[in-house]
Structures are given as C-alpha cells and as structure tokens.
Short mmCIF file of C-alpha atoms and ligand atoms in Angstrom, two decimals:
data_model
loop_
_atom_site.label_atom_id
_atom_site.label_comp_id
_atom_site.label_asym_id
_atom_site.label_seq_id
_atom_site.Cartn_x
_atom_site.Cartn_y
_atom_site.Cartn_z
CA UNK W 1 -73.28 -58.90 199.55
CA UNK W 2 -73.50 -58.54 195.84
CA UNK W 3 -70.68 -60.14 193.94
CA UNK W 4 -71.02 -57.28 191.47
CA UNK W 5 -69.78 -54.83 194.10
CA UNK W 6 -66.66 -56.86 194.63
CA UNK W 7 -66.13 -57.61 190.97
CA UNK W 8 -67.37 -54.76 188.83
CA UNK W 9 -68.83 -55.93 185.55
CA UNK W 10 -66.20 -55.80 182.86
CA UNK W 11 -67.70 -53.51 180.24
CA UNK W 12 -65.83 -55.12 177.37
CA UNK W 13 -67.20 -58.52 178.33
CA UNK W 14 -70.68 -57.08 178.66
CA UNK W 15 -70.45 -55.49 175.23
CA UNK W 16 -69.18 -58.73 173.72
CA UNK W 17 -72.21 -60.47 175.20
CA UNK W 18 -74.61 -57.94 173.64
CA UNK W 19 -72.98 -58.42 170.24
CA UNK W 20 -72.94 -62.21 170.59
CA UNK W 21 -76.59 -62.23 171.61
CA UNK W 22 -77.58 -60.26 168.50
CA UNK W 23 -75.45 -62.54 166.34
CA UNK W 24 -77.13 -65.66 167.72
CA UNK W 25 -80.68 -64.26 167.77
CA UNK W 26 -80.80 -61.58 165.09
CA UNK W 27 -83.62 -59.05 164.92
CA UNK W 28 -85.26 -58.31 161.60
CA UNK W 29 -83.48 -60.88 159.50
CA UNK W 30 -85.23 -61.48 156.17
CA UNK W 31 -86.47 -59.58 153.15
CA UNK W 32 -89.37 -57.19 152.51
CA UNK W 33 -91.35 -57.63 149.28
CA UNK W 34 -92.08 -53.99 148.50
CA UNK W 35 -89.73 -51.79 150.52
CA UNK W 36 -89.68 -48.01 150.29
CA UNK W 37 -85.90 -48.21 150.44
CA UNK W 38 -83.56 -51.05 149.62
CA UNK W 39 -79.79 -50.79 149.70
CA UNK W 40 -77.06 -53.38 149.30
CA UNK W 41 -73.44 -52.81 150.25
CA UNK W 42 -70.35 -54.92 150.64
CA UNK W 43 -67.32 -54.74 152.81
CA UNK W 44 -64.66 -56.32 150.57
CA UNK W 45 -61.91 -56.26 153.20
CA UNK W 46 -63.91 -58.69 155.34
CA UNK W 47 -66.29 -60.28 152.82
CA UNK W 48 -69.47 -58.95 154.40
CA UNK W 49 -72.54 -58.55 152.17
CA UNK W 50 -75.63 -56.79 153.41
CA UNK W 51 -79.00 -55.67 152.03
CA UNK W 52 -81.21 -53.45 154.15
CA UNK W 53 -84.94 -52.98 153.48
CA UNK W 54 -86.93 -50.11 154.96
CA UNK W 55 -90.63 -49.40 154.77
CA UNK W 56 -91.55 -45.80 155.54
CA UNK W 57 -95.02 -44.68 156.51
CA UNK W 58 -96.66 -41.41 155.41
CA UNK W 59 -94.90 -39.57 158.23
CA UNK W 60 -91.48 -40.80 157.07
CA UNK W 61 -91.19 -43.09 160.05
CA UNK W 62 -89.66 -46.53 159.78
CA UNK W 63 -92.72 -48.79 159.82
CA UNK W 64 -90.67 -51.89 159.11
CA UNK W 65 -87.04 -52.84 158.65
CA UNK W 66 -85.38 -56.06 157.61
CA UNK W 67 -81.96 -57.12 156.40
CA UNK W 68 -80.28 -60.10 154.85
CA UNK W 69 -76.71 -60.95 154.13
CA UNK W 70 -73.69 -62.85 155.22
CA UNK W 71 -70.47 -61.94 156.91
CA UNK W 72 -68.63 -61.76 160.17
CA UNK W 73 -70.27 -61.70 163.59
CA UNK W 74 -69.75 -57.94 163.96
CA UNK W 75 -71.46 -57.07 160.67
CA UNK W 76 -74.38 -59.44 161.33
CA UNK W 77 -74.78 -58.36 164.95
CA UNK W 78 -74.74 -54.67 164.06
CA UNK W 79 -77.36 -55.25 161.34
CA UNK W 80 -79.55 -56.79 164.02
CA UNK W 81 -78.88 -53.90 166.40
CA UNK W 82 -79.60 -51.40 163.64
CA UNK W 83 -82.93 -53.07 162.85
CA UNK W 84 -83.98 -52.95 166.48
CA UNK W 85 -82.79 -49.34 166.88
CA UNK W 86 -84.43 -47.74 163.84
CA UNK W 87 -87.85 -49.43 163.91
CA UNK W 88 -90.56 -46.89 164.67
CA UNK W 89 -88.15 -43.95 164.42
CA UNK W 90 -88.45 -40.96 162.11
CA UNK W 91 -85.75 -40.45 159.49
CA UNK W 92 -84.49 -37.49 161.54
CA UNK W 93 -84.18 -39.71 164.61
CA UNK W 94 -82.47 -42.41 162.57
CA UNK W 95 -79.98 -39.84 161.31
CA UNK W 96 -79.27 -38.65 164.85
CA UNK W 97 -78.60 -42.20 166.05
CA UNK W 98 -76.41 -42.86 163.03
CA UNK W 99 -74.24 -39.78 163.60
CA UNK W 100 -73.71 -40.82 167.24
CA UNK W 101 -72.73 -44.34 166.20
CA UNK W 102 -70.21 -43.05 163.66
CA UNK W 103 -68.69 -40.65 166.20
CA UNK W 104 -68.52 -43.36 168.86
CA UNK W 105 -67.03 -45.98 166.57
CA UNK W 106 -64.41 -43.49 165.45
CA UNK W 107 -63.47 -43.14 169.12
CA UNK W 108 -64.68 -39.59 169.56
CA UNK W 109 -65.46 -38.69 173.18
CA UNK W 110 -69.09 -37.97 173.90
CA UNK W 111 -72.13 -38.97 175.89
CA UNK W 112 -73.46 -42.15 174.36
CA UNK W 113 -75.67 -43.30 177.22
CA UNK W 114 -78.89 -42.47 175.39
CA UNK W 115 -78.21 -44.93 172.60
CA UNK W 116 -78.58 -47.85 175.00
CA UNK W 117 -77.17 -51.18 173.91
CA UNK W 118 -75.69 -49.61 170.78
CA UNK W 119 -72.90 -48.53 173.13
CA UNK W 120 -71.71 -52.10 172.76
CA UNK W 121 -70.21 -51.00 169.46
CA UNK W 122 -67.87 -48.52 171.18
CA UNK W 123 -65.35 -51.34 171.72
CA UNK W 124 -64.96 -51.56 167.96
CA UNK W 125 -63.13 -48.21 167.97
CA UNK W 126 -60.09 -50.08 169.25
CA UNK W 127 -60.07 -52.30 166.15
CA UNK W 128 -59.90 -50.07 163.05
CA UNK W 129 -60.20 -53.07 160.73
CA UNK W 130 -63.61 -53.89 162.23
CA UNK W 131 -64.99 -50.37 161.91
CA UNK W 132 -66.21 -51.09 158.38
CA UNK W 133 -67.95 -54.24 159.64
CA UNK W 134 -69.69 -52.32 162.41
CA UNK W 135 -70.84 -49.48 160.17
CA UNK W 136 -71.94 -51.52 157.13
CA UNK W 137 -75.60 -51.71 158.19
CA UNK W 138 -75.64 -48.02 159.02
CA UNK W 139 -74.08 -47.11 155.68
CA UNK W 140 -76.85 -49.10 153.96
CA UNK W 141 -79.42 -47.03 155.84
CA UNK W 142 -77.59 -43.76 155.23
CA UNK W 143 -77.08 -44.27 151.50
CA UNK W 144 -80.51 -45.80 151.01
CA UNK W 145 -82.20 -42.83 152.69
CA UNK W 146 -80.05 -40.41 150.69
CA UNK W 147 -81.07 -42.03 147.40
CA UNK W 148 -84.69 -42.03 148.52
CA UNK W 149 -84.59 -38.31 149.32
CA UNK W 150 -82.81 -37.47 146.08
CA UNK W 151 -85.30 -39.53 144.12
CA UNK W 152 -88.27 -37.86 145.76
CA UNK W 153 -91.50 -39.62 146.54
CA UNK W 154 -92.30 -42.19 143.90
CA UNK W 155 -96.02 -42.66 144.26
CA UNK W 156 -96.78 -42.41 140.57
ZN1 ZN F 201 -66.81 -58.05 158.81
#
C-alpha cells in the first residue's frame, strides 16, 4: 500500500520544496554580455535586488535568459523559476504566463494547472508582504519587454 494514499502529500510542503530547490540550485543565474533586454528592479521593503537579461531571436522568442541579484529566498527562487519558464517562449507566451502568475499570487481563483511548478508560488498569496518578492523577477521581464517594445527594434 502506498503511504501517499494514507497520508496525502501536503501541497504547502510540496510547494516549499519546489521553492527551496530553486533557491539552492538556481536556473539561469549569471549575466549576458549583449542582451536584447536588460532590466534591474529593487524591492526596498525586503532588500531584494534583481537584474534580468533576455536575448530575443528574430521571431521574438526568448533565446536566452539570465539573472543576477541578491535577496530573500522567495525572490531568488522565483527568478530561477522565471528563467526556466520563459526560455524558448515567445513574448506573447511569456505575457500569458506572467498574467496567470500575477492573478494566482493575488489569490484570484482560476485554473493554474498548466503553469506546472510555477503553481508553487500560489502559497505566497497568503503572505501579502512576500508578493513583491515573488513578482520581482516577473516585473523585470514585464517592464523590460515594455521598454523594448516602446523603443522599437534597435538594429542600427
Ligand atoms: Zn524578498
């Protein structure tokens, strides 16, 4: 008999494990020499600093993504999760993921199964003070992409 059947997996614990795993073994940590998009933001209430680098290909897909910064485990883990989630995606797909994350973190009901491990961030909705930590990486992407679109394509 499976012990899981007797003791259902505690989702909060599972989510904490996902976040801890990303914190310990971050994806995409580092800098990119010549990014298409670079955006730095801070979260003064917690002391988190983050810079996100994106390289877009000719189809406006994320060919590469990296980030560097310092801060709490939530901000660092979500930067790692963001990097893993957006790589290879089009800007439209990135935007769709981002809107789901924002809705979920704000505690809005919805179907978040298709965002996979990013559901781990849903627990943050219960801790309003951590919402800014969990959305910092996504705000870097959002504002960076916005500036890129407003600035047009700078290929000389
Ligand atoms: Zn933080």
